[in-house]
mmCIF file of N, CA and C in Angstrom:
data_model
loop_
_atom_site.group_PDB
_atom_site.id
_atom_site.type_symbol
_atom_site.label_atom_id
_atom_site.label_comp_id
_atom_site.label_asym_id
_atom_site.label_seq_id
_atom_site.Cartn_x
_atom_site.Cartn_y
_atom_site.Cartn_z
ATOM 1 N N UNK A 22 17.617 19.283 -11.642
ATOM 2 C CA UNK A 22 17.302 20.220 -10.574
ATOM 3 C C UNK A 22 18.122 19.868 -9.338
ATOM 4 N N UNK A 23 18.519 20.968 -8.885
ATOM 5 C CA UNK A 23 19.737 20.709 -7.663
ATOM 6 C C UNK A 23 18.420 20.005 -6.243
ATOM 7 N N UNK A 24 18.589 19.279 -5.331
ATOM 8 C CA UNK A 24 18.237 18.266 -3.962
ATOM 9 C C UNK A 24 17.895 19.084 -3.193
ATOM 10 N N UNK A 25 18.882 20.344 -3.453
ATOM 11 C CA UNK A 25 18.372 21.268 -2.040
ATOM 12 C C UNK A 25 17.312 22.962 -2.588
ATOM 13 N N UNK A 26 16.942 22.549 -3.832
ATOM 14 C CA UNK A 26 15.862 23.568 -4.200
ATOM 15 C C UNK A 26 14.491 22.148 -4.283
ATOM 16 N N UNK A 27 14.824 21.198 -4.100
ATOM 17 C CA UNK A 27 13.392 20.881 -4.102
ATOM 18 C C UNK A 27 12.310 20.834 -3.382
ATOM 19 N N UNK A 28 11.151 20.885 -3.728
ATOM 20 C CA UNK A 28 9.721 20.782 -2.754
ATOM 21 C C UNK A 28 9.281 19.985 -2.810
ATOM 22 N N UNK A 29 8.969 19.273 -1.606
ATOM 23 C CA UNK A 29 7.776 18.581 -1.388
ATOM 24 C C UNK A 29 6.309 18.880 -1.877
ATOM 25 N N UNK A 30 5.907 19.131 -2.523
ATOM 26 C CA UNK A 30 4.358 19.047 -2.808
ATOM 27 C C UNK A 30 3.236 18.890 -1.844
ATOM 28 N N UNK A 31 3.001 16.999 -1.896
ATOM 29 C CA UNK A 31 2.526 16.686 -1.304
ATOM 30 C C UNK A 31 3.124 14.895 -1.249
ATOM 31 N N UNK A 32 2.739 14.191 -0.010
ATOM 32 C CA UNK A 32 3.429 13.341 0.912
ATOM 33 C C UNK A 32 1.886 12.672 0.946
ATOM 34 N N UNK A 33 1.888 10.894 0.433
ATOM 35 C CA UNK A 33 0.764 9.816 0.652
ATOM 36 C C UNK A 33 1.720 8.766 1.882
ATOM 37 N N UNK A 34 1.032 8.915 2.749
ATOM 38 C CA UNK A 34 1.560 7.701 4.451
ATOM 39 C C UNK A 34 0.282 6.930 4.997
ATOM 40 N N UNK A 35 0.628 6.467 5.413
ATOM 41 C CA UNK A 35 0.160 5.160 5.942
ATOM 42 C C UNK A 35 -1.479 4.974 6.351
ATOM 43 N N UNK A 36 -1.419 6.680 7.134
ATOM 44 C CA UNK A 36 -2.762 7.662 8.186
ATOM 45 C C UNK A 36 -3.664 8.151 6.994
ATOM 46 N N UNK A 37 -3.153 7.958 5.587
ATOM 47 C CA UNK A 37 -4.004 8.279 4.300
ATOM 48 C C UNK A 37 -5.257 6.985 3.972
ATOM 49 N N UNK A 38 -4.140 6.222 4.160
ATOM 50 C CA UNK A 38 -5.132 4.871 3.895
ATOM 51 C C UNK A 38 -6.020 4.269 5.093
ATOM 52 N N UNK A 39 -6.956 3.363 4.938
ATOM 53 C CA UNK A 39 -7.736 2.524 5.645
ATOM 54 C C UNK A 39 -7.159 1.243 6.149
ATOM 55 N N UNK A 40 -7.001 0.638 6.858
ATOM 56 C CA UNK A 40 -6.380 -0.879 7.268
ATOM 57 C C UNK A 40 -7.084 -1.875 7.691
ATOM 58 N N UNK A 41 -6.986 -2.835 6.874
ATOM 59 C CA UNK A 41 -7.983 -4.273 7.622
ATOM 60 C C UNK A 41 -6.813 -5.323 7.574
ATOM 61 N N UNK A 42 -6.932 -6.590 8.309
ATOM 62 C CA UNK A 42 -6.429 -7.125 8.918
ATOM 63 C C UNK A 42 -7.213 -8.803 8.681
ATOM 64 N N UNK A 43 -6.791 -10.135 7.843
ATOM 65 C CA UNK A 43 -7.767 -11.124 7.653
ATOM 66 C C UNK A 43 -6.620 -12.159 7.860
ATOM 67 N N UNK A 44 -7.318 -13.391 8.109
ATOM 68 C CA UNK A 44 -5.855 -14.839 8.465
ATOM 69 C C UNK A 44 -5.814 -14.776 6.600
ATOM 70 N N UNK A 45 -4.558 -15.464 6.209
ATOM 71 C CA UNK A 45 -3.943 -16.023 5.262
ATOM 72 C C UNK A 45 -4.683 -17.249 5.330
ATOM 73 N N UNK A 46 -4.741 -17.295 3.560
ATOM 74 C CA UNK A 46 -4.831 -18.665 3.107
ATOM 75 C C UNK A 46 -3.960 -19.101 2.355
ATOM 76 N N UNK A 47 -4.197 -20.211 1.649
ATOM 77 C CA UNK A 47 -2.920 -21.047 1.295
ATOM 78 C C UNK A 47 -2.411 -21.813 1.750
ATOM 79 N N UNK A 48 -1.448 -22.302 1.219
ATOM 80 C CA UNK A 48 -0.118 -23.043 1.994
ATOM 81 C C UNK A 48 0.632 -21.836 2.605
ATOM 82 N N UNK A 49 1.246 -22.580 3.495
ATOM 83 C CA UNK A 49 1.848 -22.028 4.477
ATOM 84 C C UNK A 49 2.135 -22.148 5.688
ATOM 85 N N UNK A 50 1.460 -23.187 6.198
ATOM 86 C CA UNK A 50 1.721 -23.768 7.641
ATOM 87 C C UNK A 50 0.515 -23.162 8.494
ATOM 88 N N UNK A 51 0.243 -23.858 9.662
ATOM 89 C CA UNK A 51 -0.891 -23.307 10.394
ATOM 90 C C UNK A 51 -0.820 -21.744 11.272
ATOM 91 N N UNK A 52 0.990 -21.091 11.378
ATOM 92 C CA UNK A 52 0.643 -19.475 11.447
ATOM 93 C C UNK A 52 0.024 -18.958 10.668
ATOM 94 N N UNK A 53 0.124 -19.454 9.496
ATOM 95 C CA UNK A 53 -0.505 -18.208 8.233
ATOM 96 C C UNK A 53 -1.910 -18.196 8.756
ATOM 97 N N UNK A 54 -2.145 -19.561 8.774
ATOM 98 C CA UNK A 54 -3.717 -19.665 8.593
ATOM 99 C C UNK A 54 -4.074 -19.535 9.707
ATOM 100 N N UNK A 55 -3.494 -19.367 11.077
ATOM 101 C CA UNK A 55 -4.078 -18.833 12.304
ATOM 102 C C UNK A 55 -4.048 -17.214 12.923
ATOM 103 N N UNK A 56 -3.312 -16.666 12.188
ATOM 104 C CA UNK A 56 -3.147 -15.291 12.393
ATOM 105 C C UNK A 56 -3.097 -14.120 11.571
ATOM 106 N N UNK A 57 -3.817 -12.798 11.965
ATOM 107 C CA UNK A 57 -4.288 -12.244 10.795
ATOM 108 C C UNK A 57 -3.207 -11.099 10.888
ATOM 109 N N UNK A 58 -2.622 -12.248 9.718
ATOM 110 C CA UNK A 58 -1.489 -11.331 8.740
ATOM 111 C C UNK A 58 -1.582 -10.996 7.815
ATOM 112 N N UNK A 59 -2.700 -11.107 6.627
ATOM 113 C CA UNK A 59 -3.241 -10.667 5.349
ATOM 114 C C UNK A 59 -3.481 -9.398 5.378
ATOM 115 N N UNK A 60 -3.431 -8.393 4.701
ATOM 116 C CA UNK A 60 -3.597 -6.903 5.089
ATOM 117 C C UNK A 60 -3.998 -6.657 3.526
ATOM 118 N N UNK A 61 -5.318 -5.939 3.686
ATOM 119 C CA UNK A 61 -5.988 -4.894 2.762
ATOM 120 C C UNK A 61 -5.595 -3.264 3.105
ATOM 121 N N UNK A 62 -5.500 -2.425 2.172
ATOM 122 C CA UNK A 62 -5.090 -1.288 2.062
ATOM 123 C C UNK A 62 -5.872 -0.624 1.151
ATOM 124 N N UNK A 63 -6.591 0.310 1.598
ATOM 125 C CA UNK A 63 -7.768 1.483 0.850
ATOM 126 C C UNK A 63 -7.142 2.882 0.946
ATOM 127 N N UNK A 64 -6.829 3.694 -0.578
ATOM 128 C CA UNK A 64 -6.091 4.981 0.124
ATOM 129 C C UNK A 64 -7.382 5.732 0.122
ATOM 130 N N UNK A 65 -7.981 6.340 0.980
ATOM 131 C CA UNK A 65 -9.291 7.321 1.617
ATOM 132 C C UNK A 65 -9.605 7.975 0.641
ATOM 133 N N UNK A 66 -8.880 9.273 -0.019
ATOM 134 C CA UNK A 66 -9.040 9.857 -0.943
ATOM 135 C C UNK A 66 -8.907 9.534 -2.514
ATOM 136 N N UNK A 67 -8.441 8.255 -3.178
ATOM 137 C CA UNK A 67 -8.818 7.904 -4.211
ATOM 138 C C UNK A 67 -9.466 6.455 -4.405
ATOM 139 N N UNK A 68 -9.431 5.895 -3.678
ATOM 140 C CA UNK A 68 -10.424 4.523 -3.550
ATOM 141 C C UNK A 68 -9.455 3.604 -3.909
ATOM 142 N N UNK A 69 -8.200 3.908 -3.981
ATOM 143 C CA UNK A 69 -7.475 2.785 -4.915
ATOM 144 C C UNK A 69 -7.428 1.843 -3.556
ATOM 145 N N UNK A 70 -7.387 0.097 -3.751
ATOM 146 C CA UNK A 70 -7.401 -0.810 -2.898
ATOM 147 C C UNK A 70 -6.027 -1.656 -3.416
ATOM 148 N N UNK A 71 -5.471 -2.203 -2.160
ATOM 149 C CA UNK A 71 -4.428 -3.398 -2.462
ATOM 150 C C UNK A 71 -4.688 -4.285 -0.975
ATOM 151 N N UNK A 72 -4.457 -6.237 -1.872
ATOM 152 C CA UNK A 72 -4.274 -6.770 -0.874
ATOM 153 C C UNK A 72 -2.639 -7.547 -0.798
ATOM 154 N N UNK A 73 -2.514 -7.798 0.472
ATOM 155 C CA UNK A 73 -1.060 -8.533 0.217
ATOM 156 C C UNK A 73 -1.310 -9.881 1.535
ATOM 157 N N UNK A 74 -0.674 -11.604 0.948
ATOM 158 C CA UNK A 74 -0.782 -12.437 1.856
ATOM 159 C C UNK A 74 0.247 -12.764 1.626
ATOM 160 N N UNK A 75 1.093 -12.304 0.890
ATOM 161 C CA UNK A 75 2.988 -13.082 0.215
ATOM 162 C C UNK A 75 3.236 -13.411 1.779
ATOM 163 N N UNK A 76 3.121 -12.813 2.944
ATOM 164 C CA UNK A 76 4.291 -13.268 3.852
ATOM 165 C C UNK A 76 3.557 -13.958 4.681
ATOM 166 N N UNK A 77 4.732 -14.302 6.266
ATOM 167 C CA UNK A 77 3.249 -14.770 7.141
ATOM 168 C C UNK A 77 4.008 -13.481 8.615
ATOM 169 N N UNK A 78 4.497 -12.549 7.538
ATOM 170 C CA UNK A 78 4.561 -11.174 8.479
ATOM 171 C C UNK A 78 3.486 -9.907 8.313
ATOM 172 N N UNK A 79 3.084 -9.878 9.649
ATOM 173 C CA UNK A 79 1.794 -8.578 9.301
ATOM 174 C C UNK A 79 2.676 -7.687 8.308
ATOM 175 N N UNK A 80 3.563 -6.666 9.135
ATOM 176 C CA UNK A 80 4.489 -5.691 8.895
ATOM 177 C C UNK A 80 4.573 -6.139 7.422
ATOM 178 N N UNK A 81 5.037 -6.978 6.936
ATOM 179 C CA UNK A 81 5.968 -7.148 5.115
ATOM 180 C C UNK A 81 4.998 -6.670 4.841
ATOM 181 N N UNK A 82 3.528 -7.972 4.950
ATOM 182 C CA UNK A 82 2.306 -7.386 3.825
ATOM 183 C C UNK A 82 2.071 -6.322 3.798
ATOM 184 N N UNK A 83 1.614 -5.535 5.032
ATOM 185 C CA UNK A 83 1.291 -4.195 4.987
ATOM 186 C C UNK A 83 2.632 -3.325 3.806
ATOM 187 N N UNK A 84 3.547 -3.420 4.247
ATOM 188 C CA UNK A 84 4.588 -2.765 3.089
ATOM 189 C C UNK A 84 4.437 -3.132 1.329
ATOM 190 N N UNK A 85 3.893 -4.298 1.533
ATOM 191 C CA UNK A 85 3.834 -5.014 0.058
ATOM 192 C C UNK A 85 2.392 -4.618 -0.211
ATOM 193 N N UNK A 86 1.500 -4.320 0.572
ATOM 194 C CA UNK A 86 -0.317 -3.968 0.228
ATOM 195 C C UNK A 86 0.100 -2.063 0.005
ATOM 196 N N UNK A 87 0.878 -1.411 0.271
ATOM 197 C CA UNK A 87 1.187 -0.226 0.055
ATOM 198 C C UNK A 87 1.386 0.373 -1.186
ATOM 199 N N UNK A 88 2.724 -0.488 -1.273
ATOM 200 C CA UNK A 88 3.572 -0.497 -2.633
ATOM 201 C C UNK A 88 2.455 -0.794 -3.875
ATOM 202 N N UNK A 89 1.897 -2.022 -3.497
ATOM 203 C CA UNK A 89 0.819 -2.462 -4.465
ATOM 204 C C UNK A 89 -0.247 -1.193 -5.093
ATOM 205 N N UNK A 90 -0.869 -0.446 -3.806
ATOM 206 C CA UNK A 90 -1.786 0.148 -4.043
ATOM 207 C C UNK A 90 -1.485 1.753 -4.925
ATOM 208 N N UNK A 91 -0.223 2.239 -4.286
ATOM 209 C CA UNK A 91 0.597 2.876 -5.072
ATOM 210 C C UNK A 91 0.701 2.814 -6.308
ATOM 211 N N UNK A 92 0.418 1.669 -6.768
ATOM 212 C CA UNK A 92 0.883 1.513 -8.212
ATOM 213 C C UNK A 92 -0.168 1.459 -8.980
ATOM 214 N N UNK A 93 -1.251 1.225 -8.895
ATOM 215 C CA UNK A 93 -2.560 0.700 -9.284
ATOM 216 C C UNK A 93 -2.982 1.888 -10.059
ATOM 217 N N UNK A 94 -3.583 1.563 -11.382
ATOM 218 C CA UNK A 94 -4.274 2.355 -12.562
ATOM 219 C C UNK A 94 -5.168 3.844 -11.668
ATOM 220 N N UNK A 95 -5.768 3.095 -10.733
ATOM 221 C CA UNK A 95 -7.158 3.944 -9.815
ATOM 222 C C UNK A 95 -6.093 5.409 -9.435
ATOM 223 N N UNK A 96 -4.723 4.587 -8.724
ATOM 224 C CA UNK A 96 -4.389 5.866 -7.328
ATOM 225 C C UNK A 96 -3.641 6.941 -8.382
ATOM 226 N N UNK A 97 -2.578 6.027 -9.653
ATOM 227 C CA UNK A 97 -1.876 6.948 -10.664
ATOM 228 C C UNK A 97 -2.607 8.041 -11.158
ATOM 229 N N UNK A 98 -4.090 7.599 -11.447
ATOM 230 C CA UNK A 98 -5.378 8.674 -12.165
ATOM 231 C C UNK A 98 -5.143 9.707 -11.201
ATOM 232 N N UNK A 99 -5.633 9.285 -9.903
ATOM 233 C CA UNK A 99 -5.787 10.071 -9.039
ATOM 234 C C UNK A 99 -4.546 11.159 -8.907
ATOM 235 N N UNK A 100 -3.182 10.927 -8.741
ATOM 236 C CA UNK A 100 -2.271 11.154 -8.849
ATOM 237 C C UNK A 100 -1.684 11.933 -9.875
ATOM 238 N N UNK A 101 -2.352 11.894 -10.973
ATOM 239 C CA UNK A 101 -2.036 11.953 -12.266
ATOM 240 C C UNK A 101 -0.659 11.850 -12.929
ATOM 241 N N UNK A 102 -0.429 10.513 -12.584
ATOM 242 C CA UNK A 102 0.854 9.869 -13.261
ATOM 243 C C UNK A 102 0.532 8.753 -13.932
ATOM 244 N N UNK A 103 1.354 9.216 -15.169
ATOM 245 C CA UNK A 103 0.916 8.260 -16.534
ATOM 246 C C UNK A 103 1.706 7.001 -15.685
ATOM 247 N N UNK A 104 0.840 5.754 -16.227
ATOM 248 C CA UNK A 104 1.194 4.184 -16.161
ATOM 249 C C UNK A 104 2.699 4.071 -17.092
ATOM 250 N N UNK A 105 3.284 3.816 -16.867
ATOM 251 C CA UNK A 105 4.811 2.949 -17.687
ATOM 252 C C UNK A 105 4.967 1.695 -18.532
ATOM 253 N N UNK A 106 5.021 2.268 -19.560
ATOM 254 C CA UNK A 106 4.677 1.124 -20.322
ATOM 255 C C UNK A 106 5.597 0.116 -20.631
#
């Protein structure tokens, strides 16, 4: 299909989901564990949840708790896109 006949449908951002905010655990030095850079991600309309503590950047996790939740069995249903096997 030609780029410039396509449609948008519909568009999942950021204002879809819920945001919480918890300190990191682990190793990692005492930023992780003093500042709340751990980020949970709830998308509103299908319940799917992701958490992310990989970094000791708010911003990454939040990108990496996105991606995560995106992908998850719950949001694909919702979505209705088959899993990849």
């Amino acid at each position: 299909m030609d780029k410039s006949k396509r449609q948008l449908l519909f568009s999942v951002t950021k204002d879809d989901c819920d945001w919480s905010y918890t300190k990191g655990t682990g190793s990692g030095g005492q930023k992780k564990n003093k500042t709340s850079s751990a980020v949970h991600c709830k998308h509103k309309a299908s319940g799917a949840k992701a958490y992310s503590e990989a970094s000791r950047n708010q911003l990454e996790n939040k990108r990496d708790a996105f991606v995560k939740m995106i992908n998850t069995d719950v949001f694909k249903k919702w979505h209705k896109i088959e899993p990849l096997s």
